[in-house]
Short mmCIF file of C-alpha atoms in Angstrom, two decimals:
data_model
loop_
_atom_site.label_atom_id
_atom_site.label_comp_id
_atom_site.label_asym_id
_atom_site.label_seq_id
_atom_site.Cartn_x
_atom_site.Cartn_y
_atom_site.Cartn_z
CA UNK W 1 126.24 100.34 125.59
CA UNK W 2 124.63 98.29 122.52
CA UNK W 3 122.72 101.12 120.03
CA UNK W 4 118.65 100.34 120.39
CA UNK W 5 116.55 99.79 117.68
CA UNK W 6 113.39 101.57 116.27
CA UNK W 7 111.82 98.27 116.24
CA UNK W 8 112.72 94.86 117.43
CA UNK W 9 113.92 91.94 115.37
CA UNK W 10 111.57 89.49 113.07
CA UNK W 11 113.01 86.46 113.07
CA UNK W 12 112.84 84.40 109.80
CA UNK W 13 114.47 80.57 109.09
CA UNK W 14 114.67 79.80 105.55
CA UNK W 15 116.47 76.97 104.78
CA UNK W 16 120.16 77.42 104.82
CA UNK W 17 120.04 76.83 100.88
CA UNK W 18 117.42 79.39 100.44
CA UNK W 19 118.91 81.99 102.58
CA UNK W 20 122.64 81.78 100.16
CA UNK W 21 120.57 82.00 97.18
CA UNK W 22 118.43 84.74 98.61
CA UNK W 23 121.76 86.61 99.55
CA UNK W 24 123.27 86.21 96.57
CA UNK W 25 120.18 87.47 94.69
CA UNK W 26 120.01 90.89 96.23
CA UNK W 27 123.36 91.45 95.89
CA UNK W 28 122.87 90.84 92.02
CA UNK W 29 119.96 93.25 92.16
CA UNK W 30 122.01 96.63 94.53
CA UNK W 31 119.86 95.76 97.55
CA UNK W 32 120.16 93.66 100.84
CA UNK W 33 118.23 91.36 102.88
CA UNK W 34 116.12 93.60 105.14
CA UNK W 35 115.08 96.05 102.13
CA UNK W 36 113.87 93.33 100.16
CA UNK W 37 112.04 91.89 102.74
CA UNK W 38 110.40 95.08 103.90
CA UNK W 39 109.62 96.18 100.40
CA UNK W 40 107.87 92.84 100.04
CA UNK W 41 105.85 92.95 103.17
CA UNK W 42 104.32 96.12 101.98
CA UNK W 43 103.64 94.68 98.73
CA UNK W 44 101.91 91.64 100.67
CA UNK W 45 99.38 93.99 102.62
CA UNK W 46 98.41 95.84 99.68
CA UNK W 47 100.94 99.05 100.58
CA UNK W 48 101.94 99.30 96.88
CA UNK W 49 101.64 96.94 93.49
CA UNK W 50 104.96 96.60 93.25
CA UNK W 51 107.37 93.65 93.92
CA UNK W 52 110.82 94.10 94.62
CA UNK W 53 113.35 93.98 91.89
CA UNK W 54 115.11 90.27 91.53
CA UNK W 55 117.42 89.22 89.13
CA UNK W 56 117.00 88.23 85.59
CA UNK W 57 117.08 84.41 85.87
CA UNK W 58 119.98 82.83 83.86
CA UNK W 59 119.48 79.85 81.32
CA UNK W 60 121.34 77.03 83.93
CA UNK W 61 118.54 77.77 86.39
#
């Protein structure tokens, strides 16, 4: 039987190009995905002032 969730899933379609460098960034920073984009829903409704961590960006960018 397939586990069940606390809450069901959000759907969200970046572009595909978006979504790697999304990935890639919170790797870089220790996190994933779903943290990131929790921690900056709460930051969007006025939870907390703080944004999620991202990565430092490098000079090619």
């Amino acid at each position: 039987m397939p586990s069940q969730h606390k809450f069901p899933a959000v759907v969200c379609r970046p572009a595909p190009e978006l979504h790697e460098r999304a990935k890639r960034a919170v790797a870089e920073v220790g996190s994933d995905m779903n943290a990131h984009l929790i921690a900056f829903l709460h930051w969007l409704v006025g939870d907390t002032d703080e944004l999620p961590a991202r990565p430092t960006p490098s000079d090619d960018e």
